[in-house]
CSV table of C-alpha atoms and ligand atoms in Angstrom, one decimal:
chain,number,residue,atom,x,y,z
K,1,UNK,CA,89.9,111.7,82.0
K,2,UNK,CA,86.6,110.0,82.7
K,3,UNK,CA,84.4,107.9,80.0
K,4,UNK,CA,80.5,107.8,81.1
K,5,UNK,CA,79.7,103.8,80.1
K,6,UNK,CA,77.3,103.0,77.1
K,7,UNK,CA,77.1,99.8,78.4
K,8,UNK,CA,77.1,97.1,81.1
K,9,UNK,CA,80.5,95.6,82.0
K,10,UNK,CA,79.4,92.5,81.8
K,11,UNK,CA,76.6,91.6,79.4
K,12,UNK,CA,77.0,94.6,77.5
K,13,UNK,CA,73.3,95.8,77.6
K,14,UNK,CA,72.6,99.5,77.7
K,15,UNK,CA,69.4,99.3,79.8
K,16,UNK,CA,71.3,100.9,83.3
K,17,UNK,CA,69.9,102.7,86.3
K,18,UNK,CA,71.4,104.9,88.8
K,19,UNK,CA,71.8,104.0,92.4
K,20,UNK,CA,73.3,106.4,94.6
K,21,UNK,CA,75.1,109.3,93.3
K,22,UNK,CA,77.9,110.9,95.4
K,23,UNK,CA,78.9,113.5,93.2
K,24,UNK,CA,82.0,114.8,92.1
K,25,UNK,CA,85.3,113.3,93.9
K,26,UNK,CA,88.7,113.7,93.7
K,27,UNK,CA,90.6,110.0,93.5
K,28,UNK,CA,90.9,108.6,96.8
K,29,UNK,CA,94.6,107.6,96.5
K,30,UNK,CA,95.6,110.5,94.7
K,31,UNK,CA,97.0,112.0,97.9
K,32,UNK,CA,98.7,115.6,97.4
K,33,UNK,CA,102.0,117.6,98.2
K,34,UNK,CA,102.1,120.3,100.6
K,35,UNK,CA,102.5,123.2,99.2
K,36,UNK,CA,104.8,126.1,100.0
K,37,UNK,CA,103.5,129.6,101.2
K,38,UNK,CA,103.3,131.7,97.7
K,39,UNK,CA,103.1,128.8,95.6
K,40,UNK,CA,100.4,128.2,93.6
K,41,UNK,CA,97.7,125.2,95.0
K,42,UNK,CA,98.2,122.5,91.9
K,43,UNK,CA,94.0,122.2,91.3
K,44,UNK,CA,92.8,118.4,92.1
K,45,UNK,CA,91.0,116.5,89.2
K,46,UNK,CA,87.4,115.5,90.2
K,47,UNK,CA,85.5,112.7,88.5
K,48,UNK,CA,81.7,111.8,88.6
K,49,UNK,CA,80.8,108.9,91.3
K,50,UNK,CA,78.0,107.4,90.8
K,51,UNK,CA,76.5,103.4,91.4
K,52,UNK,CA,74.5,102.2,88.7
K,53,UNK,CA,73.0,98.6,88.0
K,54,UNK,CA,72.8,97.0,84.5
K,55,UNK,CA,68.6,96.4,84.4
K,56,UNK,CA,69.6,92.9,82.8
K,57,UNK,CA,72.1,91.4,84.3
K,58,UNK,CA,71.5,92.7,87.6
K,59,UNK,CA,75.4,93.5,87.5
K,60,UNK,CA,76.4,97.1,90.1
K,61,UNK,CA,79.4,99.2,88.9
K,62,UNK,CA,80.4,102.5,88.5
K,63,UNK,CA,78.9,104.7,85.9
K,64,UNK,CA,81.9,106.6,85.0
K,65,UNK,CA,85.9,104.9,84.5
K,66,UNK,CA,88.8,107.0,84.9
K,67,UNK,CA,91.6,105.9,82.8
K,68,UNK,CA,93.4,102.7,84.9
K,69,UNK,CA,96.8,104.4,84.1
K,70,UNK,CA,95.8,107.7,86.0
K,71,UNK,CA,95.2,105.5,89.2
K,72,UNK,CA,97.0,102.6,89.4
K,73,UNK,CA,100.7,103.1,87.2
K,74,UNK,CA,101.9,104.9,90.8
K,75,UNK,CA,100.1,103.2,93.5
K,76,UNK,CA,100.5,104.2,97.1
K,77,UNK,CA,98.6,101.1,99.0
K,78,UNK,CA,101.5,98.3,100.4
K,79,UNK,CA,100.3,95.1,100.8
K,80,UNK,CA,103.3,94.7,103.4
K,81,UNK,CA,101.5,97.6,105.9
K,82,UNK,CA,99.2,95.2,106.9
K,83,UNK,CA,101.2,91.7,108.2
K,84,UNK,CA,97.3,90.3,108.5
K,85,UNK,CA,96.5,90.8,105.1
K,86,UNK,CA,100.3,89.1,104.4
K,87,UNK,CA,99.3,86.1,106.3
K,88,UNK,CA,95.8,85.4,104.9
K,89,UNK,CA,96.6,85.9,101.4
K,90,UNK,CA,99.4,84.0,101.8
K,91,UNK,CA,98.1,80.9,103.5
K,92,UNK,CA,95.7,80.9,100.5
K,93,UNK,CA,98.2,80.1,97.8
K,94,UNK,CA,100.0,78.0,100.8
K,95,UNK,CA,96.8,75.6,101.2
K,96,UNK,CA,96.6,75.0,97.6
K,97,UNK,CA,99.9,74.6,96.2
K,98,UNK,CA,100.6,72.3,93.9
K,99,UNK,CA,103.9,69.7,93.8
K,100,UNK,CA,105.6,71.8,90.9
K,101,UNK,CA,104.4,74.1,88.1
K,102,UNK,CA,103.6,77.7,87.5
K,103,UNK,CA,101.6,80.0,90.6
K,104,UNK,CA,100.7,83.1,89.7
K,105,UNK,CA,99.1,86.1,92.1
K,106,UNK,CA,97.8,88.8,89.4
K,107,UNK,CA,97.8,92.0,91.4
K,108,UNK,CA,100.8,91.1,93.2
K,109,UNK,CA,101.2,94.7,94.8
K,110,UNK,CA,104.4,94.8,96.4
K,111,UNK,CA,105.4,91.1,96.2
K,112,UNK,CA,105.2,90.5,100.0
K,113,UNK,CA,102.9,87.8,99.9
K,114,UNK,CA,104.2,86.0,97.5
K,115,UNK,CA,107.7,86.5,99.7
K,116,UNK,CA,105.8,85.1,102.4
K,117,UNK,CA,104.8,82.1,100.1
K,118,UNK,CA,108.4,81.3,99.0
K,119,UNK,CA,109.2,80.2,102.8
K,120,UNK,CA,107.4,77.6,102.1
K,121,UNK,CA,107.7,75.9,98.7
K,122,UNK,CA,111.5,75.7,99.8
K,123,UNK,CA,113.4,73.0,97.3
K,124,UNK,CA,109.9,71.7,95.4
K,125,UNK,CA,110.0,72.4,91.0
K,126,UNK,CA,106.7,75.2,92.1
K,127,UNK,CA,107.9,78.5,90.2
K,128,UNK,CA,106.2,81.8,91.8
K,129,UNK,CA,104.9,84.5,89.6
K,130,UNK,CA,103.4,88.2,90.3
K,131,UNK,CA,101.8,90.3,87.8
K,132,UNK,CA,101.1,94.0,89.0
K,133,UNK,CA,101.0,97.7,86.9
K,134,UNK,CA,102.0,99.5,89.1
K,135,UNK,CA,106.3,100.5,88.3
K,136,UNK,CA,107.0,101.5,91.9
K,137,UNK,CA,105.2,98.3,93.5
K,138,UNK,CA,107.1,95.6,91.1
K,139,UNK,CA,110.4,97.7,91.7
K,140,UNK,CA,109.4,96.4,95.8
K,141,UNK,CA,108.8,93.1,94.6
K,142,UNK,CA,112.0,92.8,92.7
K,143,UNK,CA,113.9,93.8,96.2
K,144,UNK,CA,112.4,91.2,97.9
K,145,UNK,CA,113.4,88.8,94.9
K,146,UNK,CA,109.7,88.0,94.3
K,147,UNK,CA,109.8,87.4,90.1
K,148,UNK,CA,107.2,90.1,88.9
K,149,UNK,CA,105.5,91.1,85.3
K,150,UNK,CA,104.7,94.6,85.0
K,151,UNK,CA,101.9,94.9,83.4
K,152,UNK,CA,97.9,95.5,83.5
K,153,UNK,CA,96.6,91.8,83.2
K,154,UNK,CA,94.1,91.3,80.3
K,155,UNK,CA,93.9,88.7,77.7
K,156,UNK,CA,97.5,89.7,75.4
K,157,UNK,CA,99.5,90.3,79.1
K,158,UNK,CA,97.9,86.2,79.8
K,159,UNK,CA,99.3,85.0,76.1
K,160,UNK,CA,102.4,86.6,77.0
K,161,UNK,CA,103.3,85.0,80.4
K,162,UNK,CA,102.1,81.6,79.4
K,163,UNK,CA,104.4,82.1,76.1
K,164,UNK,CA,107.4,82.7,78.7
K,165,UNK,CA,106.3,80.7,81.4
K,166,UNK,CA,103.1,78.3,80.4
K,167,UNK,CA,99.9,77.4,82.2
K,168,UNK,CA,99.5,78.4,86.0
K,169,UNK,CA,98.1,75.1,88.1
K,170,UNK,CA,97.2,78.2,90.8
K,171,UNK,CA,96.6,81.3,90.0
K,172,UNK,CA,94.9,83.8,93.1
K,173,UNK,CA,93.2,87.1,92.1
K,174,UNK,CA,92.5,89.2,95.1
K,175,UNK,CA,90.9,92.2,95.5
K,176,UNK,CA,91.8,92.9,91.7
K,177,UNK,CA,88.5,92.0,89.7
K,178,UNK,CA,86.6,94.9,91.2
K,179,UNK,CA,89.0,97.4,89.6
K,180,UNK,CA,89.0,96.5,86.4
K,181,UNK,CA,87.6,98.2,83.4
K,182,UNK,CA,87.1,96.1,81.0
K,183,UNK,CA,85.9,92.6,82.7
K,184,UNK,CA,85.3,90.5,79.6
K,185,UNK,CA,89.0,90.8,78.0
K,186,UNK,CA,90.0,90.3,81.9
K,187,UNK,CA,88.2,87.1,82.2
K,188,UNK,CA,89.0,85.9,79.2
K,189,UNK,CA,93.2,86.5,80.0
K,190,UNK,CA,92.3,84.0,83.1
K,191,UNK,CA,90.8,81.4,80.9
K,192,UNK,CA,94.0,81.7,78.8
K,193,UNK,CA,96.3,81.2,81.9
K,194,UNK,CA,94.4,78.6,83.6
K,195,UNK,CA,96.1,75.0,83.1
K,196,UNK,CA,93.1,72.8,82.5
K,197,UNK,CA,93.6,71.2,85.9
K,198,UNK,CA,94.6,74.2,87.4
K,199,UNK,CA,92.2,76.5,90.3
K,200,UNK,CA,91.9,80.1,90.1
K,201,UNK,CA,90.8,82.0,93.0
K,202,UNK,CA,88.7,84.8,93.2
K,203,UNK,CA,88.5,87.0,95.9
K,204,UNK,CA,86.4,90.1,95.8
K,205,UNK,CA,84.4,92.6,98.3
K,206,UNK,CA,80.5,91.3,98.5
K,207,UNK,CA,78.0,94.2,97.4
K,208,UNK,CA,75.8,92.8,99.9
K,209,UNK,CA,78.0,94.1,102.8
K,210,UNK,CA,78.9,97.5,101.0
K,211,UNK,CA,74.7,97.5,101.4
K,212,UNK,CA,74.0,95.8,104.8
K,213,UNK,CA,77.4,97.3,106.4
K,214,UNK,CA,76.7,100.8,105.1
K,215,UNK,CA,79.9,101.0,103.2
K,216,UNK,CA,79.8,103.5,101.0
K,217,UNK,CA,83.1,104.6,101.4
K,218,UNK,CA,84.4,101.9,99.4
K,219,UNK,CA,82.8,103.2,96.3
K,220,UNK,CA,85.7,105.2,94.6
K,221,UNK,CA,86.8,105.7,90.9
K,222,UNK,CA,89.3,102.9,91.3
K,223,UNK,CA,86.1,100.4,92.2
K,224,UNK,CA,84.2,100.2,89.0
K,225,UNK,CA,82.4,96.9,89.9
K,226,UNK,CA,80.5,95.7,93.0
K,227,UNK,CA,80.0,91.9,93.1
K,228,UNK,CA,76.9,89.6,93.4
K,229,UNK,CA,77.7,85.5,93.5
K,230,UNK,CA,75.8,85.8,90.7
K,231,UNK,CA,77.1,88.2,88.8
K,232,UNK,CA,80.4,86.8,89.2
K,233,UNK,CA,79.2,83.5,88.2
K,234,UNK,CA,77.8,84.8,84.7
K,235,UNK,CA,81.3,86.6,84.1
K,236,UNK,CA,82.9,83.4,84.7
K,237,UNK,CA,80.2,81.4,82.7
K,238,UNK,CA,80.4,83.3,79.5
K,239,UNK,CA,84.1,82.5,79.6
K,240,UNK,CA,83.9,79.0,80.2
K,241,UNK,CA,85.0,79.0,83.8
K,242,UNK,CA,82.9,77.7,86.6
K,243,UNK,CA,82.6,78.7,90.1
K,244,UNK,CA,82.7,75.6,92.4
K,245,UNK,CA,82.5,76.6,95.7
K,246,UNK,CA,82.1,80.1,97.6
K,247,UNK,CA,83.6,81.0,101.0
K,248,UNK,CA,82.2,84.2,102.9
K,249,UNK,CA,85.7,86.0,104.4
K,250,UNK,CA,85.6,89.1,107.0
K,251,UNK,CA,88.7,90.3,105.8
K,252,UNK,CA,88.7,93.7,103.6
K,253,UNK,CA,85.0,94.4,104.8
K,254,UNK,CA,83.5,91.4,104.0
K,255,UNK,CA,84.4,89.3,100.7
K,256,UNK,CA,83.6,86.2,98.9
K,257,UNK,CA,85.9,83.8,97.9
K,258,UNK,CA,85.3,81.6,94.6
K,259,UNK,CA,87.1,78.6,93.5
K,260,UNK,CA,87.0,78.5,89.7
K,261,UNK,CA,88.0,75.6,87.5
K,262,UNK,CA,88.4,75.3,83.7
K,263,UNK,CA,85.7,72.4,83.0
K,264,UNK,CA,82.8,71.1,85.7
K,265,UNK,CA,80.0,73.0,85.4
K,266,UNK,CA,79.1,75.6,88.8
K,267,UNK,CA,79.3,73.5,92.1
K,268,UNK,CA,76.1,72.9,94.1
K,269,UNK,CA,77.1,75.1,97.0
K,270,UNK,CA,76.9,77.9,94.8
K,271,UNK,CA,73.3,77.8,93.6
K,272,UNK,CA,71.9,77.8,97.1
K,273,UNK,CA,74.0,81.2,98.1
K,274,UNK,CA,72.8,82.9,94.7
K,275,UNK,CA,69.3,81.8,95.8
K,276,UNK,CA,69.7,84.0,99.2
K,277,UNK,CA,71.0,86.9,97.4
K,278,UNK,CA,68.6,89.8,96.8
K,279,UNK,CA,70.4,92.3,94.5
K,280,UNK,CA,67.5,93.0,92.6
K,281,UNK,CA,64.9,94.0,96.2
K,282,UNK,CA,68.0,96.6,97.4
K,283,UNK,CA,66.2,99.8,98.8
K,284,UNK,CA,69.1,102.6,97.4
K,285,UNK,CA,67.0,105.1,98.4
K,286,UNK,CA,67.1,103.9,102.0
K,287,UNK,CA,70.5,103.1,101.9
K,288,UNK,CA,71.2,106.9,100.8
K,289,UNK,CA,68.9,108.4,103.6
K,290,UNK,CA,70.9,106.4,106.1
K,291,UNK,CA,74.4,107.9,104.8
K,292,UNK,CA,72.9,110.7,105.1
K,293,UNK,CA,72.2,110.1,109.0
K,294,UNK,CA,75.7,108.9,109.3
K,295,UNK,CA,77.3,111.7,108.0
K,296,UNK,CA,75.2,114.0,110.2
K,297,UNK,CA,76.1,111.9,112.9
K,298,UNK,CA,79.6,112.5,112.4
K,299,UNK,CA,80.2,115.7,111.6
K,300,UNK,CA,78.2,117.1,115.2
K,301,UNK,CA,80.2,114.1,117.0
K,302,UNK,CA,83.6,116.3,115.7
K,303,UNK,CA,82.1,119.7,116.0
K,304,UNK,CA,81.1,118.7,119.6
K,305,UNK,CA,84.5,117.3,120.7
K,306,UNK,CA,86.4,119.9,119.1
K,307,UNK,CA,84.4,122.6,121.2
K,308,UNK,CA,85.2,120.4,124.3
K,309,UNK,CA,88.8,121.1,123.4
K,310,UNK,CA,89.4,117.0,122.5
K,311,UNK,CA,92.0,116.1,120.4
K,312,UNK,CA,91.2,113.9,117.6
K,313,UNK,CA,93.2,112.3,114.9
K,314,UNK,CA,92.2,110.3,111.9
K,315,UNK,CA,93.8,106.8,111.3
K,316,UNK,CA,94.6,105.4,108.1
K,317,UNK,CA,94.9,107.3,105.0
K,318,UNK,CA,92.9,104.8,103.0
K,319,UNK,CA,91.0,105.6,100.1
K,320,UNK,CA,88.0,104.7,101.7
K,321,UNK,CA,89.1,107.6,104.3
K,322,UNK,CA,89.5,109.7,101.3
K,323,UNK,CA,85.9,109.1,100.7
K,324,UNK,CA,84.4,109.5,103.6
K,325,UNK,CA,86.0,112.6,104.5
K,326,UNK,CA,85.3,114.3,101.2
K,327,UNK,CA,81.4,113.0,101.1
K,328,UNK,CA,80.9,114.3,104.7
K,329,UNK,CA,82.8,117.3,104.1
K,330,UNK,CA,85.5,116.2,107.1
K,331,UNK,CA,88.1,119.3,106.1
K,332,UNK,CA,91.1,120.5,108.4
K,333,UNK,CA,88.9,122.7,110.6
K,334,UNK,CA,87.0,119.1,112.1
K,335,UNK,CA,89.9,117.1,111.9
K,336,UNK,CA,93.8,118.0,111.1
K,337,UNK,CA,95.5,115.1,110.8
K,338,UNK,CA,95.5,111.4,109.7
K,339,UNK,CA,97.8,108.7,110.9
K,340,UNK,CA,99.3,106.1,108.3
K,341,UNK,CA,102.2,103.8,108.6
K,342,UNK,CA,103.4,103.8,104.8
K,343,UNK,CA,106.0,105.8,103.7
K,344,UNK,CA,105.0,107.1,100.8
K,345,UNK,CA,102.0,108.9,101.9
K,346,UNK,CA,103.4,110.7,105.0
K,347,UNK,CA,103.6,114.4,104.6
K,348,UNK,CA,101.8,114.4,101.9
K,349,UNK,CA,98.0,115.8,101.8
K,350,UNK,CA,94.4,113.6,102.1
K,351,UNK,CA,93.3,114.3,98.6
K,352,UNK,CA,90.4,117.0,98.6
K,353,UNK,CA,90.0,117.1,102.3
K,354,UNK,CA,94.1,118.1,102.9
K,355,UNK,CA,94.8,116.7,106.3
K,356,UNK,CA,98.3,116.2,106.4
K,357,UNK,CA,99.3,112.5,106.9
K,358,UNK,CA,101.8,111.6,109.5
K,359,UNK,CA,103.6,109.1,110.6
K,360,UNK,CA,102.2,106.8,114.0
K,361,UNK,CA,105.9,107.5,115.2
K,362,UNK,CA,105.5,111.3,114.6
K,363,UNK,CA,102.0,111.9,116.4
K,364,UNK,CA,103.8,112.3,119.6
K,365,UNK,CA,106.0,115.2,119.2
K,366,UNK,CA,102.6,116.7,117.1
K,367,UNK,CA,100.1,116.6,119.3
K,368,UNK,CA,102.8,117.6,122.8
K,369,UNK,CA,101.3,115.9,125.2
K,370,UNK,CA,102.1,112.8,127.3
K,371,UNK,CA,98.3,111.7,127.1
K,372,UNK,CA,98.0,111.2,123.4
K,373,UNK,CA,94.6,112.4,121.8
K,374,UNK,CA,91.4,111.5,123.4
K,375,UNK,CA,89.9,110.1,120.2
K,376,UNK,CA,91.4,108.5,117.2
K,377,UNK,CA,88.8,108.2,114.2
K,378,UNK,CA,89.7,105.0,112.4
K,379,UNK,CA,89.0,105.4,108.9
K,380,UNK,CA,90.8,102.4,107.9
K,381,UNK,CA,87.9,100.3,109.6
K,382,UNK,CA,88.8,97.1,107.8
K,383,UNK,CA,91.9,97.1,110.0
K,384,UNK,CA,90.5,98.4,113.3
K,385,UNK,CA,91.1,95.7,115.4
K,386,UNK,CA,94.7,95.3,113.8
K,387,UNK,CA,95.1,99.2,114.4
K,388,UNK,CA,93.7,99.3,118.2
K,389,UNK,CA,95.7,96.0,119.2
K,390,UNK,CA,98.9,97.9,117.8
K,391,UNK,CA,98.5,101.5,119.3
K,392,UNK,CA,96.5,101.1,122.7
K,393,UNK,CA,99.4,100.3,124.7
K,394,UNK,CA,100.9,103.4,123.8
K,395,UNK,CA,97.8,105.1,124.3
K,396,UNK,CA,95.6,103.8,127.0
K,397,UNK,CA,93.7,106.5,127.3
K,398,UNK,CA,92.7,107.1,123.7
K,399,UNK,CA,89.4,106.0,122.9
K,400,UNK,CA,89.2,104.0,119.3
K,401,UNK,CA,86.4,104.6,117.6
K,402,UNK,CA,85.0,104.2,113.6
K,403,UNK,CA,82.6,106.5,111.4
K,404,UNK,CA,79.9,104.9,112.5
K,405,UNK,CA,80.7,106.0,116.2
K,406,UNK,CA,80.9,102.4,117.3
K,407,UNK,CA,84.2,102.1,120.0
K,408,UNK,CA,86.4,99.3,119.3
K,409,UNK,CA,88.4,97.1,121.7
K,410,UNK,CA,90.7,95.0,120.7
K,411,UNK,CA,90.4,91.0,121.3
K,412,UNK,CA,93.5,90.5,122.9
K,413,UNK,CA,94.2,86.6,120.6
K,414,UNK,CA,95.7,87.2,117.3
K,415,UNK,CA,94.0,86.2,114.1
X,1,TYD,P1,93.3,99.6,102.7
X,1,TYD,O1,93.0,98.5,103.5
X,1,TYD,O2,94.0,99.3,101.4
X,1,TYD,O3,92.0,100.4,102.4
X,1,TYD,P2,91.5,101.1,101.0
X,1,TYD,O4,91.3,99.9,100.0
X,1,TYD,O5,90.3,101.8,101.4
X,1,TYD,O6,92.7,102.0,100.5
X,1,TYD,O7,94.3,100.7,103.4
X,1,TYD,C1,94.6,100.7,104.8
X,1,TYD,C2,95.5,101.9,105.1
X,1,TYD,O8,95.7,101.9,106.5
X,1,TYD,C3,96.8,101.9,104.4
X,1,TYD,O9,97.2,103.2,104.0
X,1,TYD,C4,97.8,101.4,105.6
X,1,TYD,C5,97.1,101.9,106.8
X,1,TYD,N1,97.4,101.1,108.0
X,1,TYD,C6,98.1,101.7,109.0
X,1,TYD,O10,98.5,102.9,108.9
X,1,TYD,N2,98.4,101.0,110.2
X,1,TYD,C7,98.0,99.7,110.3
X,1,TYD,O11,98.2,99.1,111.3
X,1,TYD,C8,97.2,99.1,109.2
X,1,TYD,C9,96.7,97.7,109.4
X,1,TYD,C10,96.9,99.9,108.1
C-alpha cells in the first residue's frame, strides 16, 4: 500500500512541488522467485516514484510512502557482503568509544559491525547494543552474539531500550534517517536515547551528489528523504539536538557525516557548509534531460554489444540496480543476468526487470567459456572499485565498466 503525503516530513507544510517523476516502480529489493513452466507469474506491486520538495523548508523526499513493514520486516541487503562498509562503520563507533556505558547502532542490519566493534572494547564496562526491524537480520546478529532489539526505532522503541538499558553515551545512525517515514517521532526517539553527554552520529547520502553525480538510481520507495546540511540541521533543531560538526564521506555515493550533541547550539563549521549549499537553485528539469541521455546512452551501448555477440553481465543486485534497470527498461533481452555475492538473493529474479541473480562463483559454468564475459555492468557503483579489485584477477580480460559508461580500474592499495 502507498499513502500520497499531505504534508512535509519535516515542517509539516503542505506547500510541495514535484521534482522528477519516474513513474510507477516495483520495490527495488523486492527481488522475485522463478517461476515454474505452467505456473502462474505472482503479478509485482508497483508504487508511484516521484521527488518532491517541501516549498518551505526546502526539505526533498519522496511524494508517496509505502508501508515500512512491506519493505524492510524481510530485508535482503547484508552489511557483512561488503568488508569495506564493515570496516568504516566500524572504526566510527571505534574512534569514539567511550570508557563504559551504553553504544547503540540503530539500523544495526546484520550485527557485523557491531561484531567487528566488540574486538575491540575487549574487558572495558562499554555494553554494545543494535536495534534493527528486520526478523531475519537480528536472527544474523544473534549468531554472531551481537545483543540486538527488533524493532523499528521511533520515540516508544527509544523509551523502551533506555527503560532496559539507560542512556547511550554513542549512539551511530547510518544510512537509516533517509528511510524513515515519519522523521519527527524518529528524531524525537534519539533525543530520548541520547545521554546528555553523549554524541550521536548521523550519517546519510548528500542530495547534492544524487544531483551533481546523476544518481537517480538511488531514489526508490525505501528512500523517502534526500538530505540538505540544512535540512538536517532544522530536523535536529526542532528537537533540541544540534549539529556540531559535518564531515563529507565517499562512501555509499557520497554522504555527510553529522556529529550531534544534546545541548551547544550548531557548531561553526556547520554554518559555512549550509552557506555553499544550493538546494533551492537545482535545475530538475536539467537534471531529468540528462537521465534521459544516460539512459539512451546505455541502452544502444547494450543493443550494440549484444549484436557484436559480447557477453555482458550485470553486477550487484542492488536496489539501485533495480532502478536503473526498470527506469531504462534494461529487461532479459539486453542483459540476462546479474552477479551478487549474498545468499539470499541468488536464484531469485531482479524485481520487474527479471534477470536471474547468480552467484560470482556460478558465472563460470553459466557463461562456458574460459574468457569470462567481455563486459560486466556494475550496477552496484558504490562498490566498484571493491568489486573490480575482487574479480579482475579472475577475469583479466573483462572490461569493468558503470551506467554511465565510465571503465573502472582498480587502485591496487586497499582503503
Ligand atoms: P548496496 O550498497 O546496499 O546498494 P543499495 O543501497 O542500492 O541496495 O548493495 C550492494 C549490493 O552489491 C549487495 O547486494 C551486495 C553486492 N555486492 C557484491 O555482490 N559483491 C561485492 O563485492 C560487493 C561489495 C557488493
Amino acid at each position: 500500500m502507498s499513502i500520497e503525503l499531505s504534508k512535509c516530513r519535516i515542517c509539516e507544510s503542505s506547500n510541495i512541488t514535484d521534482l522528477f517523476d519516474l513513474g510507477e516502480q516495483p520495490l527495488a529489493n523486492a527481488l522475485v522467485y522463478p517461476v515454474l513452466p505452467g505456473q502462474l507469474n505472482v503479478s509485482e506491486p508497483k508504487y508511484p516514484l516521484v521527488l518532491v520538495q517541501c516549498e518551505d523548508c526546502k526539505h526533498i523526499q519522496l511524494k508517496h510512502t509505502v508501508t515500512p513493514e512491506e519493505m524492510f520486516v524481510d530485508y535482503h541487503f547484508h552489511t557483512a557482503s561488503s568488508p569495506r562498509m564493515v570496516r568504516h562503520f566500524a572504526s566510527i563507533i571505534n574512534k569514539f568509544l567511550p570508557k563504559d556505558g551504553l553504544v547503540v547502532e540503530i539500523g544495526s542490519n546484520d550485527g557485523s559491525v557491531l561484531e567487528e566493534v566488540t574486538n575491540n572494547v575487549g574487558t572495558s564496562d562499554v555494553r554494545l547494543l543494535g536495534i534493527d526491524p528486520s526478523r531475519n537480520l537480528c536472527d544474523e546478529a544473534f549468531t554472531r552474539k551481537v545483543a540486538t532489539h527488533c524493532a523499528f526505532f521511533s520515540k516508544e522503541t527509544a523509551q523502551g531500550v533506555v527503560g532496559l538499558y539507560g542512556k547511550a553515551k554513542l549512539v551511530l545512525c547510518a544510512n537509516v534517517l533517509g528511510h524513515v517515514p515519519d522523521l519527527n517521532d524518529f528524531v524525537a526517539g534519539l533525543k530520548l536515547l541520547l545521554a546528555d553527554d553523549g554524541l550521536l552520529i548521523i550519517e546519510v547520502p548528500h542530495v547534492l551528489e544524487l544531483y551533481d553525480r546523476l544518481a537517480f538510481d538511488t531514489i526508490y520507495h525505501e528512500h523517502v528523504s534526500y538530505f540538505s546540511i540544512k535540512c538536517l540541521t532544522e530536523l535536529m533543531n526542532k528537537h533540541g539536538l544540534y549539529v556540531t560538526c559535518v564531515e563529507k564521506q565517499e562512501v555509499h555515493g557520497g554522504t555527510i557525516r553529522c556529529h550531534i550533541r544534546s545541548h551547544g547550539g550548531n557548531g561553526w563549521s556547520v554554518i559555512p557548509d549550509i552557506l555553499r549549499e544550493d538546494i533551492v537553485n537545482l535545475d530538475w528539469h536539467y537534471f531529468e534531460v540528462q537521465v534521459g541521455l544516460l539512459k539512451y546512452k546505455l541502452r544502444s551501448a547494450l543493443a550494440n554489444m549484444m549484436l557484436e555477440g559480447k557477453q555482458v553481465v550485470g553486477y550487484g543486485a542492488a536496489a539501485k540496480a533495480a532502478v536503473l534497470l526498470n527506469y531504462c527498461n534494461i529487461t532479459t533481452d539486453l542483459l540476462q543476468y546479474v552477479v551478487d555475492c549474498t545468499w539470499d538473493k541468488q536464484g531469485k529474479l531482479m524485481p520487474g526487470t527479471h534477470q536471474k541473480v547468480i552467484a560470482p562463483e556460478k558465472l563460470w559454468d553459466i557463461l562456458q567459456q574460459q574468457a569470462g564475459p567481455e563486459v560486466m555492468l556494475i550496477l552496484a557503483w558504490n562498490h566498484a572499485e571493491e568489486i573490480v579489485r575482487k574479480e579482475q584477477n579472475k577475469y583479466p580480460n573483462t572490461t569493468f565498466i558503470t551506467p554511465d559508461l565510465i571503465t573502472v580500474q582498480a587502485r591496487a592499495q586497499k582503503d
